[in-house]
Tab-separated table of C-alpha atoms in Angstrom:
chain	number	residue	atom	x	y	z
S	730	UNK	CA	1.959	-32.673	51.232
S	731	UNK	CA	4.363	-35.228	49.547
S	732	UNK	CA	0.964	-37.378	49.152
S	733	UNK	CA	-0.396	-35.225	47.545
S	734	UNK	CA	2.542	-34.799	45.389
S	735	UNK	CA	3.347	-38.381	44.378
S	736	UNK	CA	-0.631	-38.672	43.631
S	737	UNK	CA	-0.529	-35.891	41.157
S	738	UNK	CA	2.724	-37.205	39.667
S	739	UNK	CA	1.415	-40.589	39.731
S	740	UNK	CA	-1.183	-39.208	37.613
S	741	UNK	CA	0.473	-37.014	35.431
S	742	UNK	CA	2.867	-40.162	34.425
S	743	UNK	CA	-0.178	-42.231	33.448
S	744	UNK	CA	-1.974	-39.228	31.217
S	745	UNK	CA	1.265	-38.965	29.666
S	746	UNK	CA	1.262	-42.885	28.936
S	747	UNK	CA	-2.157	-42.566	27.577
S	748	UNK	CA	-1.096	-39.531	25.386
S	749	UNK	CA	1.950	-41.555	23.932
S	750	UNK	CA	-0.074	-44.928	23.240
S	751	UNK	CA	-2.258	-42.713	21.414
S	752	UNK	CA	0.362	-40.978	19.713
S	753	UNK	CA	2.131	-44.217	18.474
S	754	UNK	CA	-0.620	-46.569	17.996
S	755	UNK	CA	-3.345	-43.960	15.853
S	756	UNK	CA	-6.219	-45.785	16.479
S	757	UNK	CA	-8.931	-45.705	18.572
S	758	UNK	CA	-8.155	-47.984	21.980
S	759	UNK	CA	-9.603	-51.383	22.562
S	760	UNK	CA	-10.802	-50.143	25.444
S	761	UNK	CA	-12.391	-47.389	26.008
S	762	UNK	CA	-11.306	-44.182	27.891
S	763	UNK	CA	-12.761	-41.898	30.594
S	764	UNK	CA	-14.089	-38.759	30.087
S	765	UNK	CA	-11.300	-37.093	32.433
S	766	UNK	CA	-8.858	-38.301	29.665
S	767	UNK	CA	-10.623	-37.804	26.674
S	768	UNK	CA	-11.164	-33.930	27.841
S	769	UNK	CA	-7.234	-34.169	28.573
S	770	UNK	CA	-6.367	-35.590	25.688
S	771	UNK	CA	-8.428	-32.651	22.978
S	772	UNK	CA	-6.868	-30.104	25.322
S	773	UNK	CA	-3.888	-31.474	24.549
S	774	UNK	CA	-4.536	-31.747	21.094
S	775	UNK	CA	-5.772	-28.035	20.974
S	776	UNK	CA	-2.840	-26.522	22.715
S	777	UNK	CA	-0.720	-27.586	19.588
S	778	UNK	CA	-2.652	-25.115	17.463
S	779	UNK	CA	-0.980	-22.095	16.551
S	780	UNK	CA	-3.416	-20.167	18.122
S	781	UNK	CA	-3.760	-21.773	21.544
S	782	UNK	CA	0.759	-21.404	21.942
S	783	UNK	CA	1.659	-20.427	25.240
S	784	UNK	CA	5.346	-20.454	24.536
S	785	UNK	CA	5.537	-17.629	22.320
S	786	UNK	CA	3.938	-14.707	21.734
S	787	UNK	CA	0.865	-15.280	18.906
S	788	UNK	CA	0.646	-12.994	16.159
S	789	UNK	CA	-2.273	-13.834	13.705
S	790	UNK	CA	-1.375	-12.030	10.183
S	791	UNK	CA	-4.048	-14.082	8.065
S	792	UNK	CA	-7.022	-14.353	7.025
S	793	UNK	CA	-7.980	-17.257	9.179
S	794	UNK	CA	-6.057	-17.516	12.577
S	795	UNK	CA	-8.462	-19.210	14.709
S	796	UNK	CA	-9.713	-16.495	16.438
S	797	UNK	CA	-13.179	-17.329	18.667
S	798	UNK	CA	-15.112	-14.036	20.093
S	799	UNK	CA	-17.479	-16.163	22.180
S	800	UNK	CA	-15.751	-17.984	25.575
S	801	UNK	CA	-18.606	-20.726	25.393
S	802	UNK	CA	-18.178	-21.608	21.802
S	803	UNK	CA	-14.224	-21.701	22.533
S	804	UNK	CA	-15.596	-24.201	25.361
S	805	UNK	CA	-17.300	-26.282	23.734
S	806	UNK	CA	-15.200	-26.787	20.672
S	807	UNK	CA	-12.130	-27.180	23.413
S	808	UNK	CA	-9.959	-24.915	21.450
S	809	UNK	CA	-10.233	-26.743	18.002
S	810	UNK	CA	-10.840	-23.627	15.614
S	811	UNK	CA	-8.782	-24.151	12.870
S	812	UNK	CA	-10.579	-26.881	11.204
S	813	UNK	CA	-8.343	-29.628	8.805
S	814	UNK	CA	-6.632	-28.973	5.559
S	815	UNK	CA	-7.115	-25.766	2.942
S	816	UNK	CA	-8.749	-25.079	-0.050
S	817	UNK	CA	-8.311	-28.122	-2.661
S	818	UNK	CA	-6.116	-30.200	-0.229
S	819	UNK	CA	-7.318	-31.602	2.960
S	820	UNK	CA	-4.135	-32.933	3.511
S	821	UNK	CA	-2.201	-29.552	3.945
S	822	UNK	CA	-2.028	-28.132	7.112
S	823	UNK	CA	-3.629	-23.930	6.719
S	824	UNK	CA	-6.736	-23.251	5.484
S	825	UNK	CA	-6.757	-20.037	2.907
S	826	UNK	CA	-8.493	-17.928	1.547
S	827	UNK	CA	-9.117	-14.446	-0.391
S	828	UNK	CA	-10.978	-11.245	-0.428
S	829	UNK	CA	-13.755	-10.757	-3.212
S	830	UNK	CA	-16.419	-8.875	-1.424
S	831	UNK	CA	-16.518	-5.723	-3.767
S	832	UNK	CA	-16.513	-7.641	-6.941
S	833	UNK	CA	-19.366	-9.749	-5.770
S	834	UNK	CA	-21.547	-6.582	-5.208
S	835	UNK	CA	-20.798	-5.267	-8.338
S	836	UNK	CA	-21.552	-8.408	-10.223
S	837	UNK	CA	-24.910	-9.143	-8.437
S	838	UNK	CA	-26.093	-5.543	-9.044
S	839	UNK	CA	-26.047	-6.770	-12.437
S	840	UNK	CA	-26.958	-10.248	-12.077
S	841	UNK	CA	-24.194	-12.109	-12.798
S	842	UNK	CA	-24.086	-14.263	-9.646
S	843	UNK	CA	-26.837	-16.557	-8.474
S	844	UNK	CA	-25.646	-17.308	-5.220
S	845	UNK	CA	-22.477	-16.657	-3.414
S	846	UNK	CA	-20.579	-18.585	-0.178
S	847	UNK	CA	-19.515	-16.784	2.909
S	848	UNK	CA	-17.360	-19.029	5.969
S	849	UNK	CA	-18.451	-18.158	9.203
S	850	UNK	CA	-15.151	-18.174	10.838
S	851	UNK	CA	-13.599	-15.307	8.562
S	852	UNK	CA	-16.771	-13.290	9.261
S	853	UNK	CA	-18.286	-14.264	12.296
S	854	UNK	CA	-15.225	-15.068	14.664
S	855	UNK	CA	-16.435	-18.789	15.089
S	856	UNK	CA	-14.473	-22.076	14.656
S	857	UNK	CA	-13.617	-23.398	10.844
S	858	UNK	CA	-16.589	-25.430	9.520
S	859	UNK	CA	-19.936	-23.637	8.786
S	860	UNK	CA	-20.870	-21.292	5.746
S	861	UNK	CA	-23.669	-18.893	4.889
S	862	UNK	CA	-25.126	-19.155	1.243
S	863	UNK	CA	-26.603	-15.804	0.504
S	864	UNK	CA	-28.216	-14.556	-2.980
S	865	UNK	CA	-29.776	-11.676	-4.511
S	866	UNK	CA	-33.530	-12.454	-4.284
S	867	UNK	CA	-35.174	-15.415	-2.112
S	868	UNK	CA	-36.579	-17.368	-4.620
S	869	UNK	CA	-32.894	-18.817	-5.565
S	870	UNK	CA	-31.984	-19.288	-2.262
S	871	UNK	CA	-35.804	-21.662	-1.417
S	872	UNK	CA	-34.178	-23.107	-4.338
S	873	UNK	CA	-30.829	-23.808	-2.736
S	874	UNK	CA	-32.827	-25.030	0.320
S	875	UNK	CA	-34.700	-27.340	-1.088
S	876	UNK	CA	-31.576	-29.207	-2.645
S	877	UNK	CA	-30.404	-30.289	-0.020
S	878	UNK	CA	-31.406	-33.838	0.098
S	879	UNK	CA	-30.492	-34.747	3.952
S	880	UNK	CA	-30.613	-33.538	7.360
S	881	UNK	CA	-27.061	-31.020	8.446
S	882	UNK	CA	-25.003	-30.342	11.212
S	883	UNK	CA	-26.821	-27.932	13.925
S	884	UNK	CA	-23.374	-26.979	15.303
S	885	UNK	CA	-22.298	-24.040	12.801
S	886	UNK	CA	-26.072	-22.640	13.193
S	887	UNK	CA	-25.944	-22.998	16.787
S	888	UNK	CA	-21.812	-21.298	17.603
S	889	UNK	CA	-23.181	-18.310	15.369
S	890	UNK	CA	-26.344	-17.975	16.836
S	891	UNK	CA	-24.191	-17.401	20.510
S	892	UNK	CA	-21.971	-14.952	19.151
S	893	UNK	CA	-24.414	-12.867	17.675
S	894	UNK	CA	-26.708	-12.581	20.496
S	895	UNK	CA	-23.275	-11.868	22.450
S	896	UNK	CA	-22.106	-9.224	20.070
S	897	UNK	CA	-25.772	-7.800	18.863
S	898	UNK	CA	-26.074	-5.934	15.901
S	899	UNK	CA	-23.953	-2.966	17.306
S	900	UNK	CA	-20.969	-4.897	18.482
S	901	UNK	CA	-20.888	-6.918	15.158
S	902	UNK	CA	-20.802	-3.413	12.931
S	903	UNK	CA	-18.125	-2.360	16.003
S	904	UNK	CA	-16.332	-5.258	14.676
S	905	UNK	CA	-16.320	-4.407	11.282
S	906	UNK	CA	-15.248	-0.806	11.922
S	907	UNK	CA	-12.706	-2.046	13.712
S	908	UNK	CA	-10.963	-4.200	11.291
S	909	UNK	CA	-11.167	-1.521	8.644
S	910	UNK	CA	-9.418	1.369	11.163
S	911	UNK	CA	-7.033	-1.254	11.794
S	912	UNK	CA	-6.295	-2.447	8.622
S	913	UNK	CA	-4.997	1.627	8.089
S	914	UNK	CA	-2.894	1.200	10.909
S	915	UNK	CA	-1.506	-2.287	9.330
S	916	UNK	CA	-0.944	-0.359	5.708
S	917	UNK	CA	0.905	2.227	7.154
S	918	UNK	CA	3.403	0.535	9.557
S	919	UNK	CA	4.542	-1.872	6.872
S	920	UNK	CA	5.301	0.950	4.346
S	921	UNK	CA	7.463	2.411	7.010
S	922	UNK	CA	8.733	-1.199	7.306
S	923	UNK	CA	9.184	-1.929	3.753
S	924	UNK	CA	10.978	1.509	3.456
S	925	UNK	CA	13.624	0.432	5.685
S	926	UNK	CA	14.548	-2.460	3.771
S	927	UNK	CA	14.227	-0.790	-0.138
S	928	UNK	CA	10.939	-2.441	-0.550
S	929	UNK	CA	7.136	-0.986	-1.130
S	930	UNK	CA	3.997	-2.009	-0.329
S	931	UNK	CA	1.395	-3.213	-3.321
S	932	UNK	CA	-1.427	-0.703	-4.488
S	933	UNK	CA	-4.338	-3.091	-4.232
S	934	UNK	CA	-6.948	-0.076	-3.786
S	935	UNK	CA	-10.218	-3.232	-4.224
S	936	UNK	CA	-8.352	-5.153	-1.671
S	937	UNK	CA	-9.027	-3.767	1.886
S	938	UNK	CA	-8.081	-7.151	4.099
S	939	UNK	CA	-4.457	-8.097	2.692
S	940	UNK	CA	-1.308	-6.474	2.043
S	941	UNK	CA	1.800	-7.426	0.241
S	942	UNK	CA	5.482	-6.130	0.528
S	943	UNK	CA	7.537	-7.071	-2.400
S	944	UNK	CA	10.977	-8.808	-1.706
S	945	UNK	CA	12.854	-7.540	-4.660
S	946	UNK	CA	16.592	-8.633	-4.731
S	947	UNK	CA	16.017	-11.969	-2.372
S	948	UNK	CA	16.365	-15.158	-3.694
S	949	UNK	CA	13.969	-17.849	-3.436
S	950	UNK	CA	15.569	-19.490	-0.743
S	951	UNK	CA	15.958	-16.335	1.005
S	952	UNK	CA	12.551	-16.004	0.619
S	953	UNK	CA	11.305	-19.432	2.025
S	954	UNK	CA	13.653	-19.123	4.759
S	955	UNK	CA	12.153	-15.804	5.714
S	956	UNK	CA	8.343	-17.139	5.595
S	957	UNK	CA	9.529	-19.953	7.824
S	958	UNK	CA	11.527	-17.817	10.245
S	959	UNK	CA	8.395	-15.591	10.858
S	960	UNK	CA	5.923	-18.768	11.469
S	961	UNK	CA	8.599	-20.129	13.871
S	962	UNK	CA	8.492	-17.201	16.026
S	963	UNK	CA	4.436	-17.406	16.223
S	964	UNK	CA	3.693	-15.312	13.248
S	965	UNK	CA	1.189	-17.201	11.324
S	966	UNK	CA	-0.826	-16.746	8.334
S	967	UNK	CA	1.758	-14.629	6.792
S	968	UNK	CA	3.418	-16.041	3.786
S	969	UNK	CA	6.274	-15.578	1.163
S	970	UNK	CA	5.304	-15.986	-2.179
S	971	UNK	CA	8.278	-16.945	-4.643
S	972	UNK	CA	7.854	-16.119	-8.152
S	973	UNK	CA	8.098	-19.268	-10.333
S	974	UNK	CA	6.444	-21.630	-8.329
S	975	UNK	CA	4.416	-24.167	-10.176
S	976	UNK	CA	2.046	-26.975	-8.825
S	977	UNK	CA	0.319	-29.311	-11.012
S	978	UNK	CA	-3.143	-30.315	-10.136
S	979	UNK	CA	-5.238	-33.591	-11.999
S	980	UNK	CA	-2.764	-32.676	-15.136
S	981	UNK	CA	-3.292	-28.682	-14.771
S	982	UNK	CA	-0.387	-26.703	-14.251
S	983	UNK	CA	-0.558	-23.714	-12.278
S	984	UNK	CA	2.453	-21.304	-12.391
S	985	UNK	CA	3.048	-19.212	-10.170
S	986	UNK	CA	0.789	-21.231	-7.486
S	987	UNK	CA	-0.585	-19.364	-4.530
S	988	UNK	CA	-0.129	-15.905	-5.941
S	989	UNK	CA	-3.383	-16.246	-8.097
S	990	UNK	CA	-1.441	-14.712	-10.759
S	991	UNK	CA	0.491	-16.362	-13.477
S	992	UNK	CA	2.479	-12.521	-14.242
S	993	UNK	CA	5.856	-12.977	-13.426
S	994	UNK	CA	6.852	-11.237	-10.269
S	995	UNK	CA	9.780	-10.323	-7.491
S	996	UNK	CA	8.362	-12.279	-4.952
S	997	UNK	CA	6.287	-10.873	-1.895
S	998	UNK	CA	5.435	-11.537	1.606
S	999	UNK	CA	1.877	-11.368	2.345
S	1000	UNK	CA	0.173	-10.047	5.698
S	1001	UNK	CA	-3.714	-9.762	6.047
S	1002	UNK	CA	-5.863	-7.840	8.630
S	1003	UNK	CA	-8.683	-9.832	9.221
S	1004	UNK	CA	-11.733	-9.333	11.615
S	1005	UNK	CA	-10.638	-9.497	15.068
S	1006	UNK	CA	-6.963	-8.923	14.861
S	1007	UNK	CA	-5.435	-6.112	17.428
S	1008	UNK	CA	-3.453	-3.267	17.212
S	1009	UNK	CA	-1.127	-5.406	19.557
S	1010	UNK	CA	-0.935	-7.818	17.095
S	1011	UNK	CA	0.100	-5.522	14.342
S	1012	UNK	CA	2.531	-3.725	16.511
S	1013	UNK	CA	4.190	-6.962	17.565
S	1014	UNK	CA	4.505	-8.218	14.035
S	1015	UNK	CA	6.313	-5.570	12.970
S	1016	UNK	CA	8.642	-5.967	15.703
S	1017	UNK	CA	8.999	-9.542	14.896
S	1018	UNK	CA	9.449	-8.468	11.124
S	1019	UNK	CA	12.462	-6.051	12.075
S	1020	UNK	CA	13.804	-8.868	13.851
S	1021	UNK	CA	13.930	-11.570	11.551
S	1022	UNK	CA	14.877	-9.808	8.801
S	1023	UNK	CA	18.124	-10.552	7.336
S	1024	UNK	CA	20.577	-7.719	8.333
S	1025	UNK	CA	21.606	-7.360	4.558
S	1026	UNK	CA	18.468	-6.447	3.479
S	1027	UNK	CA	18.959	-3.245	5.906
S	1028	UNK	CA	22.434	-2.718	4.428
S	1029	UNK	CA	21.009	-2.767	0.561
S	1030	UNK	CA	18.315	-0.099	1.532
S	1031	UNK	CA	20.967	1.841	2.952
S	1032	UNK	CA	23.307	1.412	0.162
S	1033	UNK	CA	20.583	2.184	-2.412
S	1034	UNK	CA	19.753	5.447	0.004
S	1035	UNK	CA	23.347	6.526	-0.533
S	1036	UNK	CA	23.794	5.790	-3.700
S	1037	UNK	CA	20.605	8.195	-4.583
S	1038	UNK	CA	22.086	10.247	-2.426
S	1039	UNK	CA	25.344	11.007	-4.468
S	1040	UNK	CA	23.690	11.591	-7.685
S	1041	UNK	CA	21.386	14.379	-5.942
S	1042	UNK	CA	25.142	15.824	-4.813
S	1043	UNK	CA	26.134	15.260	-8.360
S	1044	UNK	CA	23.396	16.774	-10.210
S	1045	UNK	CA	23.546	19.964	-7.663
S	1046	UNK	CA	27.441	20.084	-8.091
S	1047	UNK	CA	27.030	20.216	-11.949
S	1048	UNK	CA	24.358	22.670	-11.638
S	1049	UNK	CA	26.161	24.995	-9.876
S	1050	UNK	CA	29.224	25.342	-12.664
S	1051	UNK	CA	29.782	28.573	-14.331
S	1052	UNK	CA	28.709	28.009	-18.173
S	1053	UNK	CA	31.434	28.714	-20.759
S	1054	UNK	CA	30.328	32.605	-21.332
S	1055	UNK	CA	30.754	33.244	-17.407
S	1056	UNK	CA	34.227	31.977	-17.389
S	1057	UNK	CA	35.149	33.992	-20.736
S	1058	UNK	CA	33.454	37.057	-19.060
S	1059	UNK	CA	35.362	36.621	-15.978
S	1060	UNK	CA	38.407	35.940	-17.476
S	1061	UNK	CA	38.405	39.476	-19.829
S	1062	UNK	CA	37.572	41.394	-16.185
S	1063	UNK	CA	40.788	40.319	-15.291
């Protein structure tokens, strides 16, 4: 038995050598490794995602949280889902997106749009990479076809083509139903949240994926601090938005940046309910919400609660005195 043991520390000691030469170095070795430690090394790699954490509790509140439906595409991507970079920025570290679906349809029904871009992994429950160009009529999408001047990748075709013939066409309109019942139950628990704390919940009747809870009264740093208090905790994909953040991009300045509005604003956290996230989920990011809120922000709603309060007692106390003629009257009875 203690054989055993020193064998499997002996090897554990010289993985974790491997791991740190890696680490340090960044380059591929002069010599080349074996496949026992190449496997060990991307399930290493892959248990640093945000979606693969075992030391928390994972809440996905985005629109892209890594989340595979299939166990053999999960296999043979080892748990890589989340792809590099986001939109204009390889660089940065979450991919984004947003929800345009209805205004698509209503533009191609009057053919405004040639051709429009769906990603796989926001639709389909498969790892960050492939896309689906779909259009209107076939002719423009032969055309599309033919563009392309090259061979491409067979892996996005082939990780969609599993999970569809696992899901079939009922479990993939199951899917959808899903995600629409519980985007409902997301809506209404954080306008009970948002109630507690003085806040509301954005009308966005066209949007049916995202939510956003304004943060009247916080600062930006309270803000910030919030956004990174909930992704510390395992909540991720949910973000504060600051008003008056600007980024400027090839001399373009964008104000406001990442609120796709330049109106001025309070500030607002945003949540999503995208396919495949759980009632589970929602429940246990509202829990982690509560939590992590500052206490203060409880204290102004009930302050604000009072304060309405004693104008209610006010206007029902002034109601209720006698007018002038009453008191005359009452006074000549005497």
């Amino acid at each position: 038995m203690k054989t055993e043991q020193e064998a499997s520390d002996r090897t554990a000691r010289c993985f974790n050598r491997l791991q740190a030469v890696l680490r340090r170095d960044g380059s591929i070795p002069e010599i080349g490794l074996p496949v026992q430690a190449i496997g060990g090394f991307l399930a290493r790699l892959a248990s640093l995602d945000s979606n693969n954490r075992f030391d928390t509790i994972c809440v996905g509140a985005g629109e892209r949280e890594g989340r595979i439906l299939s166990p053999l595409v999960q296999q043979l991507h080892y748990g890589l889902a989340h792809g590099i970079g986001r939109s204009g920025n390889l660089t940065e570290r979450q991919p984004k997106a947003i929800e345009c679906r209805n205004r698509i349809e209503e533009a191609g029904s009057v053919g405004y749009i040639d051709a429009f871009i769906q990603s796989t992994d926001k639709n389909f429950l498969v790892p960050v990479g492939g896309s689906i160009v779909a259009t209107f009529d076939k002719k423009s999408l032969d055309m599309i076809a033919n563009f392309y001047p090259g061979r491409a990748s067979i892996v996005p075709s082939r990780d969609l083509l599993i999970t569809l013939l696992q899901l079939g066409k009922t479990g993939l309109k199951e899917l959808y139903n899903t995600q629409q019942t519980n985007f409902q139950v997301l809506h209404a628990t954080m306008q009970e949240y948002a109630e507690t704390i003085g806040q509301k919940v954005m009308e966005v009747k066209m949007n049916r994926i995202s939510l956003a809870v304004t943060l009247k009264g916080w600062t930006s740093q309270q803000q910030n601090a919030f956004g990174a208090q909930l992704f510390s905790r395992g909540v991720t994909g949910a973000r504060t938005i600051p008003n008056g953040l600007s980024r400027t991009i090839d001399g373009y300045e964008f104000f406001n940046f990442g609120s796709h509005s330049s109106r001025e604003h309070d500030g607002y956290l945003n949540v999503a309910c995208a396919i495949g996230m759980t009632t589970q989920e929602i429940e246990e990011l509202v829990k982690v919400l509560k939590e992590e809120t500052p206490k203060w922000a409880f204290s102004s709603s009930i302050n604000a609660k009072d304060r309405s309060s004693t104008r209610q007692d006010n206007a029902n106390c002034i109601t209720a005195l006698p007018c002038a003629e009453d008191i005359q009257a009452n006074e000549s009875c005497a």
